[in-house]
Coordinates of C-alpha atoms and ligand atoms in Angstrom, one line a residue:
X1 CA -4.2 -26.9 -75.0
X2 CA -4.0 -23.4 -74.9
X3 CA -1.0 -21.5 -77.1
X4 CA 0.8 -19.9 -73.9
X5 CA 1.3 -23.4 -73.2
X6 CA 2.1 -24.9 -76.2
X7 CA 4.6 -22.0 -77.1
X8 CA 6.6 -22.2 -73.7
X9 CA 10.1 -20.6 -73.9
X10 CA 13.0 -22.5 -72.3
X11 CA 12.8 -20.0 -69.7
X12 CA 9.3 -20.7 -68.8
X13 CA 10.0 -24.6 -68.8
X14 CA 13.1 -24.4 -67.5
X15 CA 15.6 -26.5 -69.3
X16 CA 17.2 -26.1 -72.7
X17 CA 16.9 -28.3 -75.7
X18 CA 20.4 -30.3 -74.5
X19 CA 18.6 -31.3 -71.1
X20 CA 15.4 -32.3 -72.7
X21 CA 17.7 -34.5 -74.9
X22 CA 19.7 -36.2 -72.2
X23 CA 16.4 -36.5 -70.5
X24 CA 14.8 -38.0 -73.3
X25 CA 17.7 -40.3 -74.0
X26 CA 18.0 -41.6 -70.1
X27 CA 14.4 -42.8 -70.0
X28 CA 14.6 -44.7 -73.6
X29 CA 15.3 -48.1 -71.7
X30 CA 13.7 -50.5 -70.7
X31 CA 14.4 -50.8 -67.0
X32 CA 14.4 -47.3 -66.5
X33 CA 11.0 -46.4 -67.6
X34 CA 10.1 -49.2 -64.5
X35 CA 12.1 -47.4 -62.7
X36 CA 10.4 -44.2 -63.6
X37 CA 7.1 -46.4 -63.0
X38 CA 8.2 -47.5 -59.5
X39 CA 8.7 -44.1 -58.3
X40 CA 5.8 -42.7 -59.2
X41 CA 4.7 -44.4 -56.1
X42 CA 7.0 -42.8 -53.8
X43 CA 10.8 -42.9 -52.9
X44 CA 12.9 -46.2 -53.0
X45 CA 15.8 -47.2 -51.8
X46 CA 18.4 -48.9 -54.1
X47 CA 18.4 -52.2 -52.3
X48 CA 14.6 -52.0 -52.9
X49 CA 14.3 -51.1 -56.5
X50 CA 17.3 -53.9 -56.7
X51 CA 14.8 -56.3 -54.8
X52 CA 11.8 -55.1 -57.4
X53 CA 13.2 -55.0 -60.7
X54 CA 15.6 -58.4 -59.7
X55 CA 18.9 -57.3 -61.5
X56 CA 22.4 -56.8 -59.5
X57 CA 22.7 -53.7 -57.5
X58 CA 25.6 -52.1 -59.8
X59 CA 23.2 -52.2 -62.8
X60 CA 20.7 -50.8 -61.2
X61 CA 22.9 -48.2 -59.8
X62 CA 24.0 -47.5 -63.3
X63 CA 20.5 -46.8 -64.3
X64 CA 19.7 -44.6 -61.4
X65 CA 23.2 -42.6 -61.8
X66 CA 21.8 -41.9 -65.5
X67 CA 18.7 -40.9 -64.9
X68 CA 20.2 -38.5 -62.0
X69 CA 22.3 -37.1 -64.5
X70 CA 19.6 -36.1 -66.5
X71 CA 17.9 -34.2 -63.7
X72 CA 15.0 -37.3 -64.2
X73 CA 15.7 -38.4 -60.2
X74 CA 16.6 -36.9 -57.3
X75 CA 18.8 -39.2 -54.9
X76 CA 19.7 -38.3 -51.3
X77 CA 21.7 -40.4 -48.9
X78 CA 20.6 -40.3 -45.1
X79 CA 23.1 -42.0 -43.2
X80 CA 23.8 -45.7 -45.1
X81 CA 20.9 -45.3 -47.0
X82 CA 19.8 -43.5 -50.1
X83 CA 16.9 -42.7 -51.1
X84 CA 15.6 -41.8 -55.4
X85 CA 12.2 -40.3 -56.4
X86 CA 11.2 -38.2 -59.4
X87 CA 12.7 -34.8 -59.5
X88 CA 9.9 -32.2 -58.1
X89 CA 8.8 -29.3 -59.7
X90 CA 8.1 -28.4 -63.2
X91 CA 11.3 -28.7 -65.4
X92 CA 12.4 -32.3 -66.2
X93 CA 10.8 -33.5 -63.3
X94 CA 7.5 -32.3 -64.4
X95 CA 8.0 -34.4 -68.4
X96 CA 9.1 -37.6 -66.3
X97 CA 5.7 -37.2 -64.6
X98 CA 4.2 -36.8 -68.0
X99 CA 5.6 -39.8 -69.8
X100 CA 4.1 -42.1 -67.1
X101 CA 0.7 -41.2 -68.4
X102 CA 2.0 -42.6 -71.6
X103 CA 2.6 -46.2 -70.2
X104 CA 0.6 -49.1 -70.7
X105 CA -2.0 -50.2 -68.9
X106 CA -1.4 -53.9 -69.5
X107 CA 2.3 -54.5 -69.3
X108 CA 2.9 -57.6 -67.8
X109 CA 6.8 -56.4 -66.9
X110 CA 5.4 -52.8 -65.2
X111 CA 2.2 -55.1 -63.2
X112 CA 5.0 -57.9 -62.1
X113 CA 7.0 -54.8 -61.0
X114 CA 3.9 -53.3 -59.2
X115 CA 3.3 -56.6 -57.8
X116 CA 6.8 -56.8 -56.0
X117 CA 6.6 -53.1 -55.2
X118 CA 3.5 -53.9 -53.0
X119 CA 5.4 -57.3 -51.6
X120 CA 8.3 -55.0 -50.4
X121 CA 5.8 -52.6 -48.9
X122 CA 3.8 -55.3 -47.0
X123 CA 7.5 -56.7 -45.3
X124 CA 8.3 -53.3 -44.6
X125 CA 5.4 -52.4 -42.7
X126 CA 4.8 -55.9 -40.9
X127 CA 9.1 -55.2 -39.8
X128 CA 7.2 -52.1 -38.1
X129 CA 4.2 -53.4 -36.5
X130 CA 6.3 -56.6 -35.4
X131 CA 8.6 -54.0 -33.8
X132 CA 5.3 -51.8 -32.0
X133 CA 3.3 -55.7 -31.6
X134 CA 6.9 -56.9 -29.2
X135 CA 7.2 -53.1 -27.6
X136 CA 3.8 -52.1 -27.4
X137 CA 3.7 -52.7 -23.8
X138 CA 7.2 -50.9 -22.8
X139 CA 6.4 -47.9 -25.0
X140 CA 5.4 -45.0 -22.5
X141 CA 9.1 -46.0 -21.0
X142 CA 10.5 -46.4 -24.5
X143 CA 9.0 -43.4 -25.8
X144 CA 10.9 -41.3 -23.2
X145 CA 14.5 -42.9 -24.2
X146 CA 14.8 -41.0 -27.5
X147 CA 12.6 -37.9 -26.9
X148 CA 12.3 -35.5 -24.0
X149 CA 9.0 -35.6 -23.6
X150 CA 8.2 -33.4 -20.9
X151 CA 9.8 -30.7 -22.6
X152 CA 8.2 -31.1 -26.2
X153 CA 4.7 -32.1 -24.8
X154 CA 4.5 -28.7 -22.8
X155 CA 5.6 -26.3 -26.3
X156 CA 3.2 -28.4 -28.1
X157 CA 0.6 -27.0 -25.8
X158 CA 1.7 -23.7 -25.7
X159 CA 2.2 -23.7 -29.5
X160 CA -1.9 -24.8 -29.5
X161 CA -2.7 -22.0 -27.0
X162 CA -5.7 -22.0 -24.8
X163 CA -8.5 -22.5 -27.3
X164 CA -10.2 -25.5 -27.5
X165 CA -10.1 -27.8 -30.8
X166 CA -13.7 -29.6 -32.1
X167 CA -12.6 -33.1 -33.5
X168 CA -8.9 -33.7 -32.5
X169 CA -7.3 -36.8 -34.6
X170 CA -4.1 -38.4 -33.0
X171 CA -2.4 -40.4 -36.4
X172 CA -0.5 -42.9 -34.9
X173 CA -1.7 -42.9 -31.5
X174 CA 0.5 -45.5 -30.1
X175 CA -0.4 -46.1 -26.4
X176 CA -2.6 -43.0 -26.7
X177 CA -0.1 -40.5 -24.7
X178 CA -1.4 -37.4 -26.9
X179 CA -4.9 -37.7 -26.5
X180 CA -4.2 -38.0 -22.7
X181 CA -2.3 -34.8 -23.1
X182 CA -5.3 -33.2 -25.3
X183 CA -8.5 -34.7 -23.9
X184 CA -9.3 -31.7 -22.2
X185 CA -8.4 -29.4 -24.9
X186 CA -10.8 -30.8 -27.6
X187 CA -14.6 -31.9 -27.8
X188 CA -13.9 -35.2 -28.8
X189 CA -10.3 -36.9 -29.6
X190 CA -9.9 -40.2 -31.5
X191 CA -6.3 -41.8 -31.8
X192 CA -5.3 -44.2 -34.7
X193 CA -2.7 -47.2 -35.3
X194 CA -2.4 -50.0 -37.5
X195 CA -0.6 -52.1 -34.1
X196 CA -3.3 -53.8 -32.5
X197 CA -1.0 -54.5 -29.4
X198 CA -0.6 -50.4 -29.3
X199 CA -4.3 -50.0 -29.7
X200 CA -5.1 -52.3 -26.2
X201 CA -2.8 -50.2 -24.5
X202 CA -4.3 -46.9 -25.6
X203 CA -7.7 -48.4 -24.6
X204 CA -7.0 -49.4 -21.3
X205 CA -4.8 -46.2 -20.3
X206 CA -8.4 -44.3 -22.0
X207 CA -10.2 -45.9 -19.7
X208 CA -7.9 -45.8 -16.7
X209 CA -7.6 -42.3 -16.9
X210 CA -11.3 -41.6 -17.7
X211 CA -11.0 -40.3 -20.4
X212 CA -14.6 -40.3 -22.1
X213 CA -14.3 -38.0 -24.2
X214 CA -11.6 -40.1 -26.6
X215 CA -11.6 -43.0 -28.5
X216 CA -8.9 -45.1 -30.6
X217 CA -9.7 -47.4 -33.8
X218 CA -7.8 -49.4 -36.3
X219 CA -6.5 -47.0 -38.8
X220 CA -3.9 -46.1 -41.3
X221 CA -2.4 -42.8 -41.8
X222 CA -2.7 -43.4 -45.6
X223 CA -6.3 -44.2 -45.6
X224 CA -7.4 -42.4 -42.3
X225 CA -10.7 -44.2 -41.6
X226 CA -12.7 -40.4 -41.0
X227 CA -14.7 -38.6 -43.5
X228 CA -13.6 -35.8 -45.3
X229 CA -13.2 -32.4 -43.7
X230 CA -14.0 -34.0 -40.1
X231 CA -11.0 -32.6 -37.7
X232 CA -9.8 -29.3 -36.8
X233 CA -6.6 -30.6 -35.6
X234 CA -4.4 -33.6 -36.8
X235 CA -1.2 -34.5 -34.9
X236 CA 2.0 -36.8 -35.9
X237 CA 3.7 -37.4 -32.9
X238 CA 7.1 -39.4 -33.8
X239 CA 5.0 -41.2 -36.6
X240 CA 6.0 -39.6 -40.2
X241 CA 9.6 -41.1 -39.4
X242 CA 8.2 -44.7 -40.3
X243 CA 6.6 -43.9 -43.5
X244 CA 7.1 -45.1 -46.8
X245 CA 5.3 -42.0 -47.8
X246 CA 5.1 -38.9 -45.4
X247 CA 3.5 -37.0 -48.8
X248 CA 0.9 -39.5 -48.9
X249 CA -0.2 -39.2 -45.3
X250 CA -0.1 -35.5 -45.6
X251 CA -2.2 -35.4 -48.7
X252 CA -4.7 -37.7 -46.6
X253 CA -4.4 -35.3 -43.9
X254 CA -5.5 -32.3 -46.2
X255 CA -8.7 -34.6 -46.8
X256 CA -10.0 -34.9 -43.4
X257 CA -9.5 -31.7 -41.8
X258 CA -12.3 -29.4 -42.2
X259 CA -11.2 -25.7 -43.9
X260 CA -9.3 -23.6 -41.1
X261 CA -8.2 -26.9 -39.2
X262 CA -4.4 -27.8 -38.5
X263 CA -1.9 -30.3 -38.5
X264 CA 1.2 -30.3 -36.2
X265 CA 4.0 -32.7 -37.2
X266 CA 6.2 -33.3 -34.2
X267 CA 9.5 -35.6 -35.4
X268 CA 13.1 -35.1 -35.4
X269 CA 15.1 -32.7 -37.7
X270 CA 17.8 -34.6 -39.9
X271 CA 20.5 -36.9 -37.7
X272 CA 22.6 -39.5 -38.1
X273 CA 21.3 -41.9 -35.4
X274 CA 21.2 -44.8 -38.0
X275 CA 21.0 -47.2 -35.0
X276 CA 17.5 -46.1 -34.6
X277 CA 16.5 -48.3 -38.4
X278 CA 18.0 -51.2 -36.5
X279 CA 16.4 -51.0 -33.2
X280 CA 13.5 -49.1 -33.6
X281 CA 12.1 -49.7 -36.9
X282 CA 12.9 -45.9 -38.3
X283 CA 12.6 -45.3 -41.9
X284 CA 13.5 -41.7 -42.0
X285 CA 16.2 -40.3 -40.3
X286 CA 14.1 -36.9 -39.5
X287 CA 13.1 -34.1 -42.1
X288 CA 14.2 -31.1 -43.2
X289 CA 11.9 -28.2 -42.9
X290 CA 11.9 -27.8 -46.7
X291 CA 10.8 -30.9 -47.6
X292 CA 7.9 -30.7 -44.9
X293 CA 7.1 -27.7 -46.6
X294 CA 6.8 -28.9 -49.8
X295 CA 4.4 -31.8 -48.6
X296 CA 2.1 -29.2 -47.0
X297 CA 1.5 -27.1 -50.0
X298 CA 0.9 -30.3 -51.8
X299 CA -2.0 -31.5 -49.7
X300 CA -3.2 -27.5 -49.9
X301 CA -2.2 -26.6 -46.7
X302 CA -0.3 -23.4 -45.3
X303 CA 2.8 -23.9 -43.8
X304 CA 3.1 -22.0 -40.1
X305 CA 5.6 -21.6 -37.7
X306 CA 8.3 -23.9 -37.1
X307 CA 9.7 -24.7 -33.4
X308 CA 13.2 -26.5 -32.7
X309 CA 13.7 -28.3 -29.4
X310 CA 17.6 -28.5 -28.9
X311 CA 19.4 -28.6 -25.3
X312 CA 16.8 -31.8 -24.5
X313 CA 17.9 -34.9 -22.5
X314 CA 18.7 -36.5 -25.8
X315 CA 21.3 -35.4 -28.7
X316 CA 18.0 -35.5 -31.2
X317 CA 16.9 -32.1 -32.2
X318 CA 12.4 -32.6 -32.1
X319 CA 10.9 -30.0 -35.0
X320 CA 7.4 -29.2 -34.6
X321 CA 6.1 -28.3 -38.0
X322 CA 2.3 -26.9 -38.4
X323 CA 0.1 -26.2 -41.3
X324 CA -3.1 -24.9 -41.9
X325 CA -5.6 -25.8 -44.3
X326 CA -7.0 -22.7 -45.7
X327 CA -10.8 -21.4 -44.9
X328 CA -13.0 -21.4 -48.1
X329 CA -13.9 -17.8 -48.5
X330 CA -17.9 -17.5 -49.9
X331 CA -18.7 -14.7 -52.4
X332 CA -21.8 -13.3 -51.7
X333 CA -23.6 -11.8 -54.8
X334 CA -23.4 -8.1 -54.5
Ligands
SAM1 C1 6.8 -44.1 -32.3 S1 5.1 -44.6 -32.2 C2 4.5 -43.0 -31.6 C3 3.2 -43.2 -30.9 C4 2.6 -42.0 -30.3 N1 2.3 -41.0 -31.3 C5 3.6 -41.4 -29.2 O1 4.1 -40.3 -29.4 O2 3.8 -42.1 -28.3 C6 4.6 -44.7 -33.8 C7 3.2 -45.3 -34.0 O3 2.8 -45.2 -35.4 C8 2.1 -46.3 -35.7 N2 2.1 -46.5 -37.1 C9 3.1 -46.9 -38.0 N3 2.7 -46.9 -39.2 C10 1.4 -46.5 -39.2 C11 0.4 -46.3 -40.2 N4 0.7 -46.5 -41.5 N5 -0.8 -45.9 -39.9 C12 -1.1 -45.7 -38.6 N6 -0.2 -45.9 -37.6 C13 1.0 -46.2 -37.9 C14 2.8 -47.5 -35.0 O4 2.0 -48.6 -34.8 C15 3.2 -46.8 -33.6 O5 2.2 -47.0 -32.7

């Protein structure tokens, strides 16, 4: 370790010695270093982590609103929900990320906790691909309910411009509506889903519409089944709003496009259509622009313009967020 980062002043760290103490003292319990633990993995809900860690839901409120205090989680509430993960950046969110290198590998309370954490995961996303499995063949019409498509499909083309795109990759293709609308802009388009049902309908509308030039596969957005540094354009259309982990699927995203390749993010900005988790299997209630942000840099990609949609046929305000991942620049010996 080098001395300029040994001899940090409380400026350059960021807190002062009465934080690092409360921080200190709110992880020097038991539950909430698994706590700590659990969110390393992403953001949690309290009825989750009350699911996980099996104790009452005031308790484990108790231990979230201390660890809050101490600037150790961030919480936010969207609509009836709220939502904790470790505080960003490098002040006392950066030590919380530290200690959890500290943790023991062999913990049999921390493994049981990981254990349940993957249990919750797997209900979650088998509630979604029930949901796309029963609506799979009604989506084009459903699609259309909650999002002016017309409208948003025609500024995402203008927004691409009249240059064609290599490898196009359509995360969560659903019945395979973008690649239709990008077929003839790209070289070759693949679409992926984890719904199988959403897959068949992809596949026949492919080859319906003749459409040789695309092709759909069994995928998830967290482990996109493609090479690294194989697209020059990745889109979310209406996807990132079911994910556990939209930073995880971005990070993936930074993987496979190739240097100078982009990624559009088409989803809604922040609502309070909470209605949508109960019929439509939503996670997120939209995103704000920040927080998009803050996942592209993350994954090493440059955030670009931002377009709003408002006035559609819907109340729901669509963002269209794009990033691009920077070229490598050679150095050529003089
Ligand atoms: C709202 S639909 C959008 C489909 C399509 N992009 C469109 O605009 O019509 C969301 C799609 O994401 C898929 N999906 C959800 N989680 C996924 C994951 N982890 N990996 C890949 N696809 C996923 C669902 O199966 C569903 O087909």
């Amino acid at each position: 370790m080098s001395q300029s980062e040994t001899e940090k002043s409380p400026e350059a760290v960021g807190f002062t010695m009465d934080d690092l103490l409360s921080a200190l003292k709110s992880v020097a319990e038991p539950t909430r270093l698994r706590v700590l633990a659990l969110l390393a993995e992403g953001e949690l809900t309290v009825t989750e982590l009350t699911q996980i860690l099996r104790q009452s839901q005031p308790r484990v409120s108790r231990h979230l609103k201390l660890l809050c205090e101490a600037g150790v989680l961030n919480r936010y509430r969207e609509g009836t929900w709220v939502f904790y993960r470790l505080s960003p950046g490098d002040g006392i969110g950066l030590l919380a990320r530290g200690l959890l290198n500290y943790l023991p590998g062999d913990d049999h309370v921390l493994a049981a906790d990981q254990e349940r954490l993957s249990q919750v995961r797997q209900s979650r996303t088998a509630a979604a691909a029930e949901y796309f499995g029963r609506v799979a063949a009604d989506w084009d019409r459903l699609r259309s309910l909650h999002v002016a498509d017309t409208e948003v499909e025609a500024r995402l083309l203008d927004i691409l411009g009249a240059r064609r795109y290599g490898d196009v990759l359509d995360v969560g293709t659903g019945t395979g509506r973008i690649l239709e609308l990008l077929a003839a802009r790209a070289d070759h388009a693949t679409g992926i889903d984890l719904s199988r049902e959403m897959l068949a309908v992809a596949r026949s509308n492919i080859e319906r519409l003749g459409l040789d030039n695309c092709q759909v596969r069994l995928g998830d957005m967290y482990d996109m089944p493609m090479p690294d540094s194989s697209a020059d354009l990745v889109i979310f259309h209406q996807v990132l709003h079911y994910a556990d982990d939209p930073l995880a699927a971005i990070l993936e995203t930074g993987r496979v496009l190739r240097p100078g390749g982009r990624v559009m993010v088409i989803d809604f900005a922040p609502h309070e259509f909470e209605e949508l988790r109960e019929a439509h299997a939503h996670r997120r209630l939209g995103f704000h622009d920040a927080e998009v942000a803050t996942w592209f840099r993350a994954a090493a990609l440059e955030p670009g313009r931002v377009e709003r949609l408002t006035g559609l046929s819907t109340e729901l305000t669509v963002t269209i967020w794009s990033a691009e991942k920077t070229p490598v620049i050679k150095e050529h010996a003089a």
